mmCIF file of C-alpha atoms in Angstrom:
data_model
loop_
_atom_site.group_PDB
_atom_site.id
_atom_site.type_symbol
_atom_site.label_atom_id
_atom_site.label_comp_id
_atom_site.label_asym_id
_atom_site.label_seq_id
_atom_site.Cartn_x
_atom_site.Cartn_y
_atom_site.Cartn_z
ATOM 1 C CA UNK A 1 90.263 -160.512 -153.304
ATOM 2 C CA UNK A 2 91.593 -159.321 -149.942
ATOM 3 C CA UNK A 3 94.577 -160.959 -148.174
ATOM 4 C CA UNK A 4 93.777 -161.651 -144.527
ATOM 5 C CA UNK A 5 96.450 -162.207 -141.877
ATOM 6 C CA UNK A 6 95.587 -164.143 -138.738
ATOM 7 C CA UNK A 7 97.766 -162.898 -135.870
ATOM 8 C CA UNK A 8 98.294 -163.687 -132.189
ATOM 9 C CA UNK A 9 98.274 -160.685 -129.869
ATOM 10 C CA UNK A 10 99.569 -160.184 -126.303
ATOM 11 C CA UNK A 11 98.759 -157.714 -123.564
ATOM 12 C CA UNK A 12 101.435 -155.390 -122.147
ATOM 13 C CA UNK A 13 100.670 -152.547 -119.758
ATOM 14 C CA UNK A 14 96.972 -152.543 -120.525
ATOM 15 C CA UNK A 15 97.386 -152.636 -124.351
ATOM 16 C CA UNK A 16 96.992 -155.398 -126.907
ATOM 17 C CA UNK A 17 99.980 -155.581 -129.260
ATOM 18 C CA UNK A 18 100.680 -157.784 -132.308
ATOM 19 C CA UNK A 19 103.143 -158.123 -135.188
ATOM 20 C CA UNK A 20 101.259 -157.891 -138.511
ATOM 21 C CA UNK A 21 101.846 -160.042 -141.616
ATOM 22 C CA UNK A 22 103.596 -158.003 -144.262
ATOM 23 C CA UNK A 23 101.366 -158.987 -147.207
ATOM 24 C CA UNK A 24 97.943 -158.817 -145.535
ATOM 25 C CA UNK A 25 95.406 -156.051 -146.128
ATOM 26 C CA UNK A 26 93.144 -157.099 -143.274
ATOM 27 C CA UNK A 27 94.300 -158.516 -139.919
ATOM 28 C CA UNK A 28 92.351 -160.729 -137.562
ATOM 29 C CA UNK A 29 93.951 -160.716 -134.106
ATOM 30 C CA UNK A 30 93.368 -163.337 -131.432
ATOM 31 C CA UNK A 31 94.424 -162.572 -127.882
ATOM 32 C CA UNK A 32 93.892 -164.514 -124.652
ATOM 33 C CA UNK A 33 91.697 -162.493 -122.316
ATOM 34 C CA UNK A 34 89.553 -160.906 -125.026
ATOM 35 C CA UNK A 35 86.032 -162.066 -125.834
ATOM 36 C CA UNK A 36 86.215 -161.330 -129.547
ATOM 37 C CA UNK A 37 88.668 -161.263 -132.436
ATOM 38 C CA UNK A 38 90.038 -157.863 -133.409
ATOM 39 C CA UNK A 39 89.670 -156.712 -137.002
ATOM 40 C CA UNK A 40 92.220 -154.215 -138.284
ATOM 41 C CA UNK A 41 92.795 -152.544 -141.656
ATOM 42 C CA UNK A 42 96.482 -152.418 -142.701
ATOM 43 C CA UNK A 43 96.229 -148.657 -143.362
ATOM 44 C CA UNK A 44 95.914 -148.130 -139.580
ATOM 45 C CA UNK A 45 99.662 -148.442 -139.170
ATOM 46 C CA UNK A 46 103.064 -148.974 -140.798
ATOM 47 C CA UNK A 47 104.604 -151.787 -138.715
ATOM 48 C CA UNK A 48 102.840 -151.724 -135.380
ATOM 49 C CA UNK A 49 99.667 -150.672 -133.584
ATOM 50 C CA UNK A 50 98.283 -151.332 -130.126
ATOM 51 C CA UNK A 51 94.795 -151.251 -128.628
ATOM 52 C CA UNK A 52 93.802 -149.948 -125.210
ATOM 53 C CA UNK A 53 92.274 -152.590 -122.905
ATOM 54 C CA UNK A 54 92.887 -151.027 -119.493
ATOM 55 C CA UNK A 55 92.671 -147.222 -119.460
ATOM 56 C CA UNK A 56 93.925 -147.059 -115.901
ATOM 57 C CA UNK A 57 97.246 -148.689 -116.785
ATOM 58 C CA UNK A 58 97.694 -147.281 -120.256
ATOM 59 C CA UNK A 59 100.918 -145.301 -120.447
ATOM 60 C CA UNK A 60 100.926 -144.142 -124.089
ATOM 61 C CA UNK A 61 99.339 -141.085 -125.592
ATOM 62 C CA UNK A 62 97.390 -142.810 -128.324
ATOM 63 C CA UNK A 63 94.018 -144.283 -127.396
ATOM 64 C CA UNK A 64 92.730 -146.916 -129.896
ATOM 65 C CA UNK A 65 90.068 -148.417 -127.569
ATOM 66 C CA UNK A 66 89.888 -152.119 -128.232
ATOM 67 C CA UNK A 67 86.098 -152.241 -128.602
ATOM 68 C CA UNK A 68 86.275 -150.110 -131.774
ATOM 69 C CA UNK A 69 88.308 -152.863 -133.413
ATOM 70 C CA UNK A 70 86.251 -155.875 -132.299
ATOM 71 C CA UNK A 71 85.160 -158.064 -135.223
ATOM 72 C CA UNK A 72 81.486 -157.327 -134.713
ATOM 73 C CA UNK A 73 82.090 -153.598 -134.817
ATOM 74 C CA UNK A 74 84.699 -153.381 -137.562
ATOM 75 C CA UNK A 75 84.134 -155.933 -140.323
ATOM 76 C CA UNK A 76 85.103 -155.485 -143.032
ATOM 77 C CA UNK A 77 87.739 -153.396 -141.329
ATOM 78 C CA UNK A 78 87.994 -149.687 -141.992
ATOM 79 C CA UNK A 79 90.531 -147.122 -140.773
ATOM 80 C CA UNK A 80 89.396 -146.046 -137.299
ATOM 81 C CA UNK A 81 90.222 -142.518 -136.141
ATOM 82 C CA UNK A 82 92.785 -140.326 -137.825
ATOM 83 C CA UNK A 83 92.391 -139.657 -141.534
ATOM 84 C CA UNK A 84 95.366 -140.929 -143.530
ATOM 85 C CA UNK A 85 95.834 -137.479 -145.014
ATOM 86 C CA UNK A 86 96.137 -135.767 -141.667
ATOM 87 C CA UNK A 87 99.178 -135.868 -139.348
ATOM 88 C CA UNK A 88 98.982 -138.171 -136.377
ATOM 89 C CA UNK A 89 98.559 -136.517 -132.954
ATOM 90 C CA UNK A 90 102.201 -137.341 -132.215
ATOM 91 C CA UNK A 91 103.425 -135.584 -135.336
ATOM 92 C CA UNK A 92 101.282 -132.547 -134.561
ATOM 93 C CA UNK A 93 102.690 -132.414 -131.013
ATOM 94 C CA UNK A 94 106.228 -132.748 -132.390
ATOM 95 C CA UNK A 95 105.772 -129.842 -134.789
ATOM 96 C CA UNK A 96 104.342 -127.767 -131.948
ATOM 97 C CA UNK A 97 107.470 -128.586 -129.938
ATOM 98 C CA UNK A 98 109.694 -127.386 -132.753
ATOM 99 C CA UNK A 99 107.769 -124.152 -132.939
ATOM 100 C CA UNK A 100 108.526 -123.432 -129.311
ATOM 101 C CA UNK A 101 111.899 -122.261 -130.598
ATOM 102 C CA UNK A 102 114.286 -124.564 -128.650
ATOM 103 C CA UNK A 103 115.913 -125.855 -131.837
ATOM 104 C CA UNK A 104 117.057 -124.181 -135.072
ATOM 105 C CA UNK A 105 115.330 -124.689 -138.443
ATOM 106 C CA UNK A 106 113.900 -122.668 -141.302
ATOM 107 C CA UNK A 107 110.634 -124.498 -141.996
ATOM 108 C CA UNK A 108 108.945 -127.844 -141.386
ATOM 109 C CA UNK A 109 106.449 -129.665 -143.614
ATOM 110 C CA UNK A 110 104.430 -132.872 -143.240
ATOM 111 C CA UNK A 111 105.370 -135.346 -145.959
ATOM 112 C CA UNK A 112 102.933 -138.024 -144.705
ATOM 113 C CA UNK A 113 100.920 -138.666 -141.579
ATOM 114 C CA UNK A 114 103.961 -139.582 -139.431
ATOM 115 C CA UNK A 115 106.884 -137.819 -141.137
ATOM 116 C CA UNK A 116 108.127 -134.255 -141.074
ATOM 117 C CA UNK A 117 110.562 -132.747 -143.553
ATOM 118 C CA UNK A 118 112.751 -130.251 -141.757
ATOM 119 C CA UNK A 119 114.556 -127.598 -143.774
ATOM 120 C CA UNK A 120 117.388 -125.319 -142.634
ATOM 121 C CA UNK A 121 120.194 -123.336 -144.230
ATOM 122 C CA UNK A 122 122.727 -126.058 -143.400
ATOM 123 C CA UNK A 123 120.756 -129.291 -143.804
ATOM 124 C CA UNK A 124 117.467 -130.885 -144.894
ATOM 125 C CA UNK A 125 116.310 -134.107 -143.217
ATOM 126 C CA UNK A 126 113.278 -136.313 -142.588
ATOM 127 C CA UNK A 127 112.016 -137.175 -139.085
ATOM 128 C CA UNK A 128 109.458 -139.981 -138.535
ATOM 129 C CA UNK A 129 107.534 -139.456 -135.271
ATOM 130 C CA UNK A 130 106.671 -142.708 -133.537
ATOM 131 C CA UNK A 131 104.472 -143.669 -130.610
ATOM 132 C CA UNK A 132 106.522 -144.884 -127.636
ATOM 133 C CA UNK A 133 105.617 -146.951 -124.622
ATOM 134 C CA UNK A 134 107.377 -147.768 -121.342
ATOM 135 C CA UNK A 135 108.260 -151.342 -120.489
ATOM 136 C CA UNK A 136 110.560 -152.490 -117.647
ATOM 137 C CA UNK A 137 112.230 -149.123 -117.333
ATOM 138 C CA UNK A 138 112.797 -148.795 -121.076
ATOM 139 C CA UNK A 139 111.251 -146.445 -123.594
ATOM 140 C CA UNK A 140 110.408 -148.582 -126.610
ATOM 141 C CA UNK A 141 109.139 -147.810 -130.117
ATOM 142 C CA UNK A 142 108.874 -149.445 -133.520
ATOM 143 C CA UNK A 143 110.837 -147.794 -136.333
ATOM 144 C CA UNK A 144 108.444 -147.821 -139.264
ATOM 145 C CA UNK A 145 109.396 -144.837 -141.412
ATOM 146 C CA UNK A 146 110.396 -144.967 -145.052
ATOM 147 C CA UNK A 147 113.628 -143.141 -145.815
ATOM 148 C CA UNK A 148 113.652 -141.474 -142.417
ATOM 149 C CA UNK A 149 116.915 -139.894 -141.284
ATOM 150 C CA UNK A 150 115.751 -139.670 -137.674
ATOM 151 C CA UNK A 151 113.044 -140.991 -135.408
ATOM 152 C CA UNK A 152 111.472 -138.865 -132.697
ATOM 153 C CA UNK A 153 109.382 -140.052 -129.793
ATOM 154 C CA UNK A 154 107.883 -138.573 -126.670
ATOM 155 C CA UNK A 155 108.053 -139.981 -123.165
ATOM 156 C CA UNK A 156 104.353 -140.699 -122.457
ATOM 157 C CA UNK A 157 104.863 -139.744 -118.790
ATOM 158 C CA UNK A 158 106.888 -136.509 -119.261
ATOM 159 C CA UNK A 159 107.135 -133.548 -121.604
ATOM 160 C CA UNK A 160 110.404 -134.901 -123.004
ATOM 161 C CA UNK A 161 111.155 -135.584 -126.655
ATOM 162 C CA UNK A 162 113.956 -137.742 -127.990
ATOM 163 C CA UNK A 163 115.723 -138.010 -131.344
ATOM 164 C CA UNK A 164 117.397 -141.171 -132.638
ATOM 165 C CA UNK A 165 119.276 -141.317 -135.944
ATOM 166 C CA UNK A 166 118.309 -144.081 -138.327
ATOM 167 C CA UNK A 167 121.870 -145.309 -138.644
ATOM 168 C CA UNK A 168 122.403 -145.656 -134.884
ATOM 169 C CA UNK A 169 120.609 -149.005 -134.525
ATOM 170 C CA UNK A 170 119.734 -152.171 -136.431
ATOM 171 C CA UNK A 171 116.289 -153.701 -136.193
ATOM 172 C CA UNK A 172 115.288 -152.162 -132.900
ATOM 173 C CA UNK A 173 116.388 -149.784 -130.157
ATOM 174 C CA UNK A 174 115.196 -148.892 -126.665
ATOM 175 C CA UNK A 175 116.129 -146.014 -124.391
ATOM 176 C CA UNK A 176 116.801 -146.545 -120.672
ATOM 177 C CA UNK A 177 114.793 -144.114 -118.500
ATOM 178 C CA UNK A 178 115.165 -145.890 -115.155
ATOM 179 C CA UNK A 179 118.541 -146.556 -113.501
ATOM 180 C CA UNK A 180 119.919 -149.955 -114.555
ATOM 181 C CA UNK A 181 120.674 -152.703 -112.037
ATOM 182 C CA UNK A 182 124.288 -152.649 -113.214
ATOM 183 C CA UNK A 183 126.369 -150.557 -115.566
ATOM 184 C CA UNK A 184 126.636 -151.704 -119.185
ATOM 185 C CA UNK A 185 128.321 -149.861 -122.037
ATOM 186 C CA UNK A 186 125.617 -151.065 -124.403
ATOM 187 C CA UNK A 187 122.835 -149.193 -122.558
ATOM 188 C CA UNK A 188 121.274 -146.293 -124.461
ATOM 189 C CA UNK A 189 120.335 -143.773 -121.774
ATOM 190 C CA UNK A 190 117.334 -141.689 -122.781
ATOM 191 C CA UNK A 191 118.897 -138.454 -121.482
ATOM 192 C CA UNK A 192 121.634 -138.825 -124.107
ATOM 193 C CA UNK A 193 118.969 -138.721 -126.884
ATOM 194 C CA UNK A 194 117.037 -135.648 -125.788
ATOM 195 C CA UNK A 195 115.805 -133.702 -128.771
ATOM 196 C CA UNK A 196 117.780 -130.587 -127.903
ATOM 197 C CA UNK A 197 121.024 -132.593 -127.515
ATOM 198 C CA UNK A 198 120.633 -134.601 -130.719
ATOM 199 C CA UNK A 199 119.298 -131.866 -133.006
ATOM 200 C CA UNK A 200 121.544 -132.072 -136.093
ATOM 201 C CA UNK A 201 121.558 -128.370 -137.037
#
């Protein structure tokens, strides 16, 4: 018997987002503005996923067109797109960035579809590569890795990668990419988390 979670979604920057139930295997998502329920398999994601509604306003790198997840097209739900045994496009891009030679390491291996194990002479560590989106001048992402030492994310509008240590935040973190209206010591400026600056080796 399958556990089904019924969720409410919302639209931000041309994408439908929702927070999934922890125990559900299938998710049915209702969202104002859509003609049909969305049907999603839990293996599509760790803690978050979004679906493209408006391609003109989409600012992320991952597609997930909403029509592929409509109830009539995806029931019972199956994993759409990337095989669970293959790295996500974001992880592949991250590894390519490492191989450009701007940071020091001995070798890198994929431990799962979103996580890279980086080995060096001084240190071994795990980096979970997340999809980021821009909202109100902030670069946001959901930290969903298991036993990750760091999270890496790419600015969807620039060729800039960032690295955030797992112990530097609580439940969530966002990086400021636009100038703030007023100074605040609590602001995490994205430029301070550039991959090359934060690389631990």
